[in-house]
Amino acid sequence: MENPSKTATFSLQNLLFLLLPCLLFFFSQYLVVPVTADFNFNPYYPTENYAINCGSSTGGESFNGRYWIGDGSGQLRPIEQQNKSSVIKAISEQFIQGPYSTARLSYSQFTYSIPLSPGPKFIRLHFYPTSYPDFDDPSKKAIFSVQAGTFTLLRNFSALFHARGEVTVVKEFCVNVDQGPRFNLTFTPTPEITDSYAFINGIEVVSMPTNLYYKPESDEGVPFLGQAQGRLYTLGNNAALEKMYRINVGGSEILPEDDAEMFRSWLTDDAYLTIAKPSALPVNVIINLTFSSDTASYSAPREVYVTARTMGTNKTQNENYQLTWEFPVDSGFNYFVRLHFCELQIEITKEGDRVF
Ligand SMILES: *[C@@H]1O[C@H](CO)[C@@H](O)[C@H](O)[C@H]1NC(C)=O
Ligand SMILES: *[C@@H]1O[C@H](CO)[C@@H](O)[C@H](O)[C@H]1NC(C)=O
Ligand SMILES: *[C@@H]1O[C@H](CO)[C@@H](O)[C@H](O)[C@H]1NC(C)=O
Ligand SMILES: *[C@@H]1O[C@H](CO)[C@@H](O)[C@H](O)[C@H]1NC(C)=O
Ligand SMILES: *[C@@H]1O[C@H](CO)[C@@H](O)[C@H](O)[C@H]1NC(C)=O
């Protein structure tokens, strides 16, 4: 993440959120609602929290446990180039819901100017790439860039291509807003393509704690793998990040509505696990989590820490394999990897009981 392009020429640094809670004992079938008391528990509730239903003229509707506000009127209505206004389209397929059921599309640039205070934010862009009436073949023409303040989040972007067969696409970023009171999110059709157009179905902007990913300049930094030993990398406010993967290892999927703090989603690790012979899936929902002084409790929802994947119990086998996950990424970027650990197994009582 060298000098992450304040000049906004390339698309973003990528961020690999990786999650690896540790071990535990096997939990029985009974799921009693546990009474727990977590220590050093400091929840974060976003001070700014926008869920915008683009292309919707109605006031708002509930989806994913939140109220999505239409952008048809009021201060969230985008600013457009004169006489080249965007149009809004509704989608009638029944299985398409919430922000995906309407879109804003335009052959020219449009800008959401969102009231925001300075500080780090999550930006999530929701796309339903399909053929919209009066707009040409999305695979050839729905190609555009998205600029957030001074950062180019997406360039020459095709949501249809990025969907890779999925119905909808969510692109998630972290950016730091330098100054308020408004922050511009600009959609621009690719000028090199005749009749190209931009579209968007939903936008989320959610504030985050200042120290969740970004660190003050005085921070010592994180080790930079593959570089000279001892080289540290500091993740400063001038870097934008793109989420690549956020995984709840050994546990179930966590939906945005289940993360009341920052509406993050966490996938299961099944699709990425490549070597796991044998592995176990311990769970300990009654544990009292104790967060260390340098790990805030909002680093991940509690559910992430109470499940894990571990090696099995056969020492001989464990010495002869490496529990492995594989994550496809693009070359040419730097990746930030975070591993979350929670030592849950009651047999592990002191330092040194488990070393790997
Ligand atoms: C968790 O903490 C509460 C309150 O201190 C205590 O009553 C309970 O026994 C603890 N649970 C475990 C599993 O240690
Ligand atoms: C823009 O629209 C206005 C009113 O709708 C019209 O008077 C004006 O001529 C238009 N300008 C151009 C350049 O088309
Ligand atoms: C934009 O993407 C298209 C394919 O989607 C590619 O052919 C073209 O070279 C790209 N242009 C730039 C400027 O990257
Ligand atoms: C946001 O975009 C609008 C319209 O293009 C522009 O007038 C305004 O100056 C921009 N604000 C910032 C902070 O860039
Ligand atoms: C552990 O695995 C080895 C190699 O697969 C096997 O020979 C041995 O019997 C296993 N031990 C136990 C206790 O299952």
Short mmCIF file of C-alpha atoms and ligand atoms in Angstrom, two decimals:
data_model
loop_
_atom_site.label_atom_id
_atom_site.label_comp_id
_atom_site.label_asym_id
_atom_site.label_seq_id
_atom_site.Cartn_x
_atom_site.Cartn_y
_atom_site.Cartn_z
CA MET A 1 0.00 0.00 0.00
CA GLU A 2 2.65 2.39 -1.04
CA ASN A 3 1.46 5.90 -1.45
CA PRO A 4 -2.07 4.87 -2.13
CA SER A 5 -2.93 7.09 -4.93
CA LYS A 6 -4.28 10.33 -3.72
CA THR A 7 -3.97 11.14 -7.39
CA ALA A 8 -6.65 8.60 -7.89
CA THR A 9 -5.27 6.79 -10.83
CA PHE A 10 -5.65 3.21 -9.91
CA SER A 11 -8.31 1.29 -8.17
CA LEU A 12 -7.53 0.85 -4.52
CA GLN A 13 -5.60 -1.18 -2.21
CA ASN A 14 -7.07 -4.45 -1.38
CA LEU A 15 -7.77 -5.74 1.98
CA LEU A 16 -7.90 -9.31 2.98
CA PHE A 17 -9.83 -9.78 6.13
CA LEU A 18 -9.09 -13.18 7.39
CA LEU A 19 -10.39 -14.69 10.42
CA LEU A 20 -9.03 -17.50 12.36
CA PRO A 21 -10.36 -18.02 15.78
CA CYS A 22 -8.88 -20.88 17.65
CA LEU A 23 -10.10 -23.87 19.38
CA LEU A 24 -12.49 -25.18 21.75
CA PHE A 25 -14.33 -27.95 23.28
CA PHE A 26 -17.23 -29.67 21.64
CA PHE A 27 -20.52 -28.26 22.53
CA SER A 28 -23.53 -30.45 22.94
CA GLN A 29 -26.87 -30.18 21.20
CA TYR A 30 -28.28 -27.96 23.87
CA LEU A 31 -28.20 -24.34 23.02
CA VAL A 32 -29.12 -22.49 26.13
CA VAL A 33 -28.98 -18.74 25.89
CA PRO A 34 -25.76 -18.13 27.73
CA VAL A 35 -25.27 -15.60 30.44
CA THR A 36 -21.92 -14.11 29.69
CA ALA A 37 -19.93 -11.15 30.85
CA ASP A 38 -17.28 -10.10 28.40
CA PHE A 39 -14.35 -8.15 29.70
CA ASN A 40 -12.86 -5.02 28.18
CA PHE A 41 -16.05 -4.85 26.21
CA ASN A 42 -16.33 -1.54 24.39
CA PRO A 43 -19.05 -1.62 21.77
CA TYR A 44 -19.06 0.83 18.87
CA TYR A 45 -22.23 2.25 17.42
CA PRO A 46 -21.74 4.20 14.21
CA THR A 47 -22.35 7.90 14.50
CA GLU A 48 -23.05 8.07 10.77
CA ASN A 49 -25.05 5.36 9.14
CA TYR A 50 -26.54 5.79 5.69
CA ALA A 51 -28.39 3.10 3.77
CA ILE A 52 -29.48 4.61 0.47
CA ASN A 53 -31.94 2.88 -1.83
CA CYS A 54 -30.86 4.33 -5.17
CA GLY A 55 -33.58 4.90 -7.72
CA SER A 56 -36.33 4.75 -5.14
CA SER A 57 -38.63 7.71 -4.78
CA THR A 58 -40.34 6.34 -1.70
CA GLY A 59 -39.22 7.42 1.73
CA GLY A 60 -37.65 4.17 2.73
CA GLU A 61 -38.05 0.48 3.29
CA SER A 62 -36.65 -2.12 5.63
CA PHE A 63 -34.10 -4.59 4.37
CA ASN A 64 -31.34 -6.45 6.19
CA GLY A 65 -32.61 -5.06 9.46
CA ARG A 66 -32.16 -1.45 8.34
CA TYR A 67 -34.17 1.33 6.88
CA TRP A 68 -33.04 2.15 3.33
CA ILE A 69 -33.85 5.72 2.34
CA GLY A 70 -34.86 6.51 -1.25
CA ASP A 71 -32.64 8.95 -3.17
CA GLY A 72 -35.48 10.47 -5.16
CA SER A 73 -35.73 13.61 -3.08
CA GLY A 74 -34.09 15.43 -0.22
CA GLN A 75 -30.41 15.89 0.48
CA LEU A 76 -29.43 12.45 -0.80
CA ARG A 77 -30.69 13.13 -4.30
CA PRO A 78 -27.64 13.06 -6.57
CA ILE A 79 -26.28 16.12 -8.35
CA GLU A 80 -26.39 15.65 -12.11
CA GLN A 81 -25.01 17.24 -15.20
CA GLN A 82 -27.48 19.67 -16.62
CA ASN A 83 -29.92 18.26 -19.17
CA LYS A 84 -28.41 14.83 -18.85
CA SER A 85 -30.26 13.53 -15.89
CA SER A 86 -30.21 10.00 -14.65
CA VAL A 87 -33.26 7.81 -14.73
CA ILE A 88 -34.62 5.42 -12.18
CA LYS A 89 -35.83 1.90 -12.90
CA ALA A 90 -37.75 -0.60 -10.88
CA ILE A 91 -37.14 -4.32 -11.15
CA SER A 92 -40.10 -6.60 -11.06
CA GLU A 93 -38.43 -9.95 -10.36
CA GLN A 94 -39.86 -11.18 -7.10
CA PHE A 95 -36.65 -12.49 -5.61
CA ILE A 96 -34.95 -9.12 -5.97
CA GLN A 97 -35.51 -7.14 -2.81
CA GLY A 98 -34.51 -4.09 -0.85
CA PRO A 99 -32.06 -1.74 -2.58
CA TYR A 100 -31.66 -4.16 -5.48
CA SER A 101 -35.26 -3.65 -6.57
CA THR A 102 -34.56 -0.16 -7.97
CA ALA A 103 -31.59 1.41 -9.74
CA ARG A 104 -30.33 4.80 -10.80
CA LEU A 105 -28.73 4.83 -14.25
CA SER A 106 -27.14 7.55 -16.34
CA TYR A 107 -25.21 8.12 -19.53
CA SER A 108 -23.45 10.98 -17.78
CA GLN A 109 -21.79 11.70 -14.48
CA PHE A 110 -23.79 11.94 -11.25
CA THR A 111 -22.65 12.68 -7.73
CA TYR A 112 -24.01 11.81 -4.32
CA SER A 113 -22.93 14.55 -1.97
CA ILE A 114 -23.35 12.92 1.43
CA PRO A 115 -23.19 14.85 4.70
CA LEU A 116 -20.24 13.33 6.59
CA SER A 117 -17.83 14.38 9.26
CA PRO A 118 -14.09 13.66 8.90
CA GLY A 119 -12.86 10.20 9.83
CA PRO A 120 -12.74 6.62 8.54
CA LYS A 121 -15.87 5.14 6.94
CA PHE A 122 -17.07 1.96 5.35
CA ILE A 123 -18.50 2.50 1.88
CA ARG A 124 -20.53 -0.35 0.43
CA LEU A 125 -21.79 -0.26 -3.13
CA HIS A 126 -24.61 -2.63 -4.06
CA PHE A 127 -25.19 -3.62 -7.67
CA TYR A 128 -27.77 -5.77 -9.40
CA PRO A 129 -26.28 -6.13 -12.88
CA THR A 130 -29.05 -6.89 -15.31
CA SER A 131 -30.56 -5.50 -18.51
CA TYR A 132 -32.47 -2.35 -17.63
CA PRO A 133 -35.11 -1.09 -20.10
CA ASP A 134 -33.75 1.56 -22.51
CA PHE A 135 -30.13 0.75 -21.63
CA ASP A 136 -27.95 -1.30 -23.93
CA ASP A 137 -26.21 -4.60 -23.34
CA PRO A 138 -24.80 -4.29 -19.79
CA SER A 139 -21.83 -6.48 -20.62
CA LYS A 140 -20.59 -3.93 -23.16
CA LYS A 141 -22.03 -0.62 -21.98
CA ALA A 142 -22.48 -0.67 -18.20
CA ILE A 143 -18.84 0.27 -17.62
CA PHE A 144 -17.94 3.12 -15.32
CA SER A 145 -15.78 4.46 -12.54
CA VAL A 146 -16.61 5.42 -8.97
CA GLN A 147 -14.73 8.17 -7.22
CA ALA A 148 -14.99 8.73 -3.45
CA GLY A 149 -13.49 12.07 -2.51
CA THR A 150 -9.91 11.86 -3.79
CA PHE A 151 -9.92 8.06 -4.18
CA THR A 152 -10.90 6.12 -7.26
CA LEU A 153 -12.65 3.08 -5.85
CA LEU A 154 -13.59 1.45 -9.15
CA ARG A 155 -12.29 2.15 -12.60
CA ASN A 156 -13.52 0.74 -15.88
CA PHE A 157 -15.79 -1.34 -13.69
CA SER A 158 -18.28 -3.89 -14.97
CA ALA A 159 -20.58 -5.16 -12.24
CA LEU A 160 -21.74 -7.96 -14.51
CA PHE A 161 -18.17 -9.18 -14.93
CA HIS A 162 -17.50 -8.96 -11.20
CA ALA A 163 -20.67 -10.83 -10.36
CA ARG A 164 -19.06 -14.02 -11.72
CA GLY A 165 -22.42 -15.69 -11.91
CA GLU A 166 -23.82 -14.31 -8.65
CA VAL A 167 -27.03 -12.32 -8.85
CA THR A 168 -25.84 -9.26 -6.95
CA VAL A 169 -22.47 -7.67 -6.23
CA VAL A 170 -21.37 -5.78 -3.13
CA LYS A 171 -18.09 -3.88 -3.19
CA GLU A 172 -16.89 -2.75 0.21
CA PHE A 173 -14.24 -0.15 0.91
CA CYS A 174 -12.69 1.74 3.78
CA VAL A 175 -11.78 5.34 3.14
CA ASN A 176 -10.87 8.24 5.34
CA VAL A 177 -12.85 11.43 4.90
CA ASP A 178 -10.44 14.35 5.28
CA GLN A 179 -12.92 17.11 5.77
CA GLY A 180 -16.62 17.66 6.07
CA PRO A 181 -19.29 18.65 5.89
CA ARG A 182 -19.99 16.71 2.68
CA PHE A 183 -18.34 13.84 0.91
CA ASN A 184 -18.73 13.24 -2.82
CA LEU A 185 -19.31 9.86 -4.37
CA THR A 186 -19.20 10.26 -8.14
CA PHE A 187 -20.25 7.78 -10.84
CA THR A 188 -18.77 8.37 -14.31
CA PRO A 189 -19.45 6.29 -17.43
CA THR A 190 -16.20 5.24 -19.10
CA PRO A 191 -15.47 7.92 -21.72
CA GLU A 192 -13.65 5.50 -24.06
CA ILE A 193 -16.84 3.53 -24.68
CA THR A 194 -19.64 5.09 -26.76
CA ASP A 195 -22.97 5.20 -24.93
CA SER A 196 -21.49 3.74 -21.78
CA TYR A 197 -23.56 4.25 -18.65
CA ALA A 198 -23.18 4.04 -14.89
CA PHE A 199 -25.67 2.55 -12.47
CA ILE A 200 -26.07 1.88 -8.77
CA ASN A 201 -28.71 0.13 -6.68
CA GLY A 202 -27.67 0.81 -3.11
CA ILE A 203 -25.07 2.73 -1.14
CA GLU A 204 -24.08 2.35 2.49
CA VAL A 205 -21.82 4.70 4.34
CA VAL A 206 -21.08 3.69 7.93
CA SER A 207 -18.58 5.33 10.24
CA MET A 208 -16.02 3.19 12.07
CA PRO A 209 -13.74 3.69 15.06
CA THR A 210 -10.58 5.61 14.21
CA ASN A 211 -8.32 2.70 15.16
CA LEU A 212 -10.13 -0.23 13.57
CA TYR A 213 -7.86 -0.41 10.53
CA TYR A 214 -6.13 2.93 10.30
CA LYS A 215 -3.38 3.72 12.77
CA PRO A 216 -1.88 7.01 13.83
CA GLU A 217 1.46 7.85 12.24
CA SER A 218 3.18 7.13 15.52
CA ASP A 219 2.04 3.49 15.31
CA GLU A 220 4.88 1.05 14.83
CA GLY A 221 3.11 -0.65 11.92
CA VAL A 222 2.58 -4.24 10.87
CA PRO A 223 5.15 -6.67 9.43
CA PHE A 224 5.41 -6.47 5.64
CA LEU A 225 5.74 -10.07 4.43
CA GLY A 226 7.96 -10.76 1.47
CA GLN A 227 9.98 -7.63 2.16
CA ALA A 228 13.26 -7.15 3.96
CA GLN A 229 12.99 -8.68 7.37
CA GLY A 230 11.83 -6.30 10.02
CA ARG A 231 10.26 -3.97 7.54
CA LEU A 232 7.04 -2.58 8.92
CA TYR A 233 4.14 -1.08 7.09
CA THR A 234 1.94 1.61 8.56
CA LEU A 235 -1.63 1.82 7.43
CA GLY A 236 -2.34 5.53 7.39
CA ASN A 237 -5.33 7.65 6.53
CA ASN A 238 -4.05 8.18 3.01
CA ALA A 239 -4.75 4.54 2.10
CA ALA A 240 -8.08 3.31 0.86
CA LEU A 241 -8.86 -0.36 1.32
CA GLU A 242 -11.06 -2.78 -0.53
CA LYS A 243 -12.46 -5.77 1.29
CA MET A 244 -11.53 -9.04 -0.35
CA TYR A 245 -12.69 -11.64 2.19
CA ARG A 246 -14.14 -11.58 5.66
CA ILE A 247 -14.47 -15.08 7.03
CA ASN A 248 -15.93 -16.60 10.18
CA VAL A 249 -13.69 -19.64 10.43
CA GLY A 250 -15.45 -22.77 11.65
CA GLY A 251 -18.70 -20.92 12.25
CA SER A 252 -21.75 -19.96 10.30
CA GLU A 253 -22.34 -17.02 8.03
CA ILE A 254 -22.91 -13.73 9.85
CA LEU A 255 -25.32 -11.42 8.04
CA PRO A 256 -25.08 -7.61 8.12
CA GLU A 257 -28.16 -7.41 10.34
CA ASP A 258 -26.39 -9.61 12.89
CA ASP A 259 -23.55 -7.13 13.27
CA ALA A 260 -25.32 -4.23 14.92
CA GLU A 261 -22.05 -2.36 15.20
CA MET A 262 -20.94 -1.92 11.59
CA PHE A 263 -23.16 -4.18 9.45
CA ARG A 264 -20.23 -6.30 8.29
CA SER A 265 -20.95 -9.67 6.70
CA TRP A 266 -18.83 -12.73 7.39
CA LEU A 267 -18.84 -15.82 5.18
CA THR A 268 -18.13 -19.38 6.23
CA ASP A 269 -14.67 -20.75 5.48
CA ASP A 270 -15.83 -23.87 3.61
CA ALA A 271 -15.25 -22.53 0.13
CA TYR A 272 -11.67 -21.49 0.95
CA LEU A 273 -10.49 -24.43 3.00
CA THR A 274 -8.13 -26.53 0.90
CA ILE A 275 -6.25 -28.73 3.39
CA ALA A 276 -8.08 -29.80 6.52
CA LYS A 277 -7.38 -33.43 7.31
CA PRO A 278 -8.62 -33.84 9.91
CA SER A 279 -10.04 -30.72 11.46
CA ALA A 280 -12.51 -30.09 14.23
CA LEU A 281 -15.08 -27.36 14.71
CA PRO A 282 -15.14 -26.41 18.36
CA VAL A 283 -17.78 -24.07 19.73
CA ASN A 284 -17.98 -22.41 23.13
CA VAL A 285 -20.88 -20.05 23.32
CA ILE A 286 -20.73 -19.70 27.09
CA ILE A 287 -17.21 -18.39 27.24
CA ASN A 288 -16.68 -14.95 28.76
CA LEU A 289 -14.55 -13.19 26.19
CA THR A 290 -11.66 -11.24 27.59
CA PHE A 291 -10.24 -8.80 25.09
CA SER A 292 -6.60 -7.91 25.35
CA SER A 293 -5.70 -4.28 25.74
CA ASP A 294 -4.77 -3.91 22.06
CA THR A 295 -7.83 -5.67 20.66
CA ALA A 296 -11.09 -3.80 20.78
CA SER A 297 -14.21 -5.87 21.22
CA TYR A 298 -15.68 -4.29 18.08
CA SER A 299 -12.92 -5.92 15.98
CA ALA A 300 -15.47 -8.62 15.21
CA PRO A 301 -18.89 -9.70 16.44
CA ARG A 302 -18.89 -12.08 19.40
CA GLU A 303 -20.06 -14.96 17.12
CA VAL A 304 -16.72 -14.86 15.34
CA TYR A 305 -14.80 -15.63 18.52
CA VAL A 306 -16.93 -18.44 19.87
CA THR A 307 -16.39 -20.81 16.97
CA ALA A 308 -13.14 -22.07 15.51
CA ARG A 309 -11.48 -24.62 13.31
CA THR A 310 -8.64 -26.60 14.78
CA MET A 311 -6.54 -29.53 13.81
CA GLY A 312 -7.81 -32.87 15.03
CA THR A 313 -6.52 -34.75 18.05
CA ASN A 314 -4.04 -37.09 16.32
CA LYS A 315 -0.60 -35.69 17.02
CA THR A 316 1.07 -37.76 14.31
CA GLN A 317 -1.31 -36.54 11.66
CA ASN A 318 -1.09 -32.95 12.85
CA GLU A 319 2.66 -32.96 12.51
CA ASN A 320 2.30 -34.00 8.90
CA TYR A 321 -0.11 -31.53 7.45
CA GLN A 322 -0.80 -27.81 7.39
CA LEU A 323 -4.31 -26.56 7.91
CA THR A 324 -4.70 -24.37 4.82
CA TRP A 325 -7.11 -21.89 3.29
CA GLU A 326 -6.71 -20.44 -0.18
CA PHE A 327 -7.97 -17.01 -1.24
CA PRO A 328 -7.86 -15.90 -4.87
CA VAL A 329 -6.49 -12.37 -5.17
CA ASP A 330 -5.16 -10.14 -7.94
CA SER A 331 -1.46 -9.57 -8.20
CA GLY A 332 -0.07 -6.06 -8.17
CA PHE A 333 -1.65 -5.00 -4.87
CA ASN A 334 -0.68 -5.22 -1.26
CA TYR A 335 -2.95 -7.14 1.06
CA PHE A 336 -3.65 -6.60 4.69
CA VAL A 337 -4.34 -9.87 6.52
CA ARG A 338 -5.90 -9.98 9.96
CA LEU A 339 -6.16 -13.15 11.99
CA HIS A 340 -8.51 -13.20 14.96
CA PHE A 341 -7.77 -15.67 17.73
CA CYS A 342 -9.68 -16.63 20.81
CA GLU A 343 -8.35 -19.43 22.99
CA LEU A 344 -11.50 -21.20 24.00
CA GLN A 345 -10.51 -24.72 24.88
CA ILE A 346 -10.91 -25.32 28.59
CA GLU A 347 -7.95 -27.75 28.57
CA ILE A 348 -5.67 -24.92 27.55
CA THR A 349 -4.99 -23.18 30.80
CA LYS A 350 -1.60 -21.52 30.52
CA GLU A 351 0.78 -19.93 28.10
CA GLY A 352 2.67 -22.53 26.11
CA ASP A 353 -0.08 -25.15 26.21
CA ARG A 354 -0.70 -24.54 22.53
CA VAL A 355 2.04 -23.26 20.26
CA PHE A 356 2.02 -23.23 16.46
C1 LIG B 1 -18.89 -15.43 33.11
O1 LIG B 1 -18.95 -14.34 33.99
C2 LIG B 1 -20.10 -14.35 34.83
C3 LIG B 1 -20.10 -13.06 35.65
O2 LIG B 1 -18.84 -12.81 36.18
C4 LIG B 1 -20.06 -15.60 35.71
O3 LIG B 1 -21.22 -15.65 36.52
C5 LIG B 1 -20.02 -16.83 34.84
O4 LIG B 1 -19.87 -17.99 35.60
C6 LIG B 1 -18.86 -16.75 33.85
N1 LIG B 1 -18.96 -17.86 32.91
C7 LIG B 1 -17.92 -18.65 32.60
C8 LIG B 1 -18.20 -19.73 31.61
O5 LIG B 1 -16.81 -18.50 33.09
C1 LIG B 2 -31.50 22.30 -21.05
O1 LIG B 2 -32.85 22.22 -20.64
C2 LIG B 2 -33.50 23.48 -20.59
C3 LIG B 2 -34.88 23.28 -20.00
O2 LIG B 2 -35.21 21.95 -19.84
C4 LIG B 2 -33.55 24.10 -22.00
O3 LIG B 2 -34.15 25.35 -21.96
C5 LIG B 2 -32.13 24.21 -22.53
O4 LIG B 2 -32.15 24.66 -23.86
C6 LIG B 2 -31.39 22.88 -22.46
N1 LIG B 2 -29.99 23.06 -22.83
C7 LIG B 2 -29.37 22.27 -23.70
C8 LIG B 2 -27.92 22.58 -23.94
O5 LIG B 2 -29.90 21.32 -24.24
C1 LIG B 3 -11.79 -1.41 -19.77
O1 LIG B 3 -12.33 -2.73 -19.76
C2 LIG B 3 -12.48 -3.29 -21.05
C3 LIG B 3 -13.16 -4.62 -20.87
O2 LIG B 3 -14.16 -4.58 -19.93
C4 LIG B 3 -11.13 -3.41 -21.70
O3 LIG B 3 -11.31 -3.91 -23.00
C5 LIG B 3 -10.46 -2.04 -21.76
O4 LIG B 3 -9.15 -2.18 -22.25
C6 LIG B 3 -10.41 -1.41 -20.41
N1 LIG B 3 -9.91 -0.05 -20.53
C7 LIG B 3 -9.04 0.49 -19.68
C8 LIG B 3 -8.68 1.91 -19.93
O5 LIG B 3 -8.56 -0.13 -18.73
C1 LIG B 4 -19.17 17.73 -4.75
O1 LIG B 4 -19.69 17.70 -6.06
C2 LIG B 4 -20.45 18.87 -6.39
C3 LIG B 4 -21.05 18.64 -7.76
O2 LIG B 4 -20.10 18.17 -8.67
C4 LIG B 4 -19.53 20.07 -6.33
O3 LIG B 4 -20.28 21.23 -6.60
C5 LIG B 4 -18.92 20.18 -4.94
O4 LIG B 4 -17.98 21.22 -4.90
C6 LIG B 4 -18.22 18.88 -4.58
N1 LIG B 4 -17.79 18.94 -3.20
C7 LIG B 4 -16.61 18.48 -2.80
C8 LIG B 4 -16.32 18.56 -1.33
O5 LIG B 4 -15.81 17.99 -3.58
C1 LIG B 5 -2.96 -41.27 14.23
O1 LIG B 5 -2.74 -41.26 12.85
C2 LIG B 5 -1.79 -42.23 12.45
C3 LIG B 5 -1.50 -41.99 10.96
O2 LIG B 5 -2.69 -41.81 10.22
C4 LIG B 5 -2.36 -43.61 12.73
O3 LIG B 5 -1.42 -44.61 12.34
C5 LIG B 5 -2.64 -43.74 14.22
O4 LIG B 5 -3.29 -44.96 14.51
C6 LIG B 5 -3.54 -42.59 14.68
N1 LIG B 5 -3.62 -42.62 16.15
C7 LIG B 5 -4.80 -42.60 16.78
C8 LIG B 5 -4.73 -42.59 18.27
O5 LIG B 5 -5.86 -42.60 16.19
#
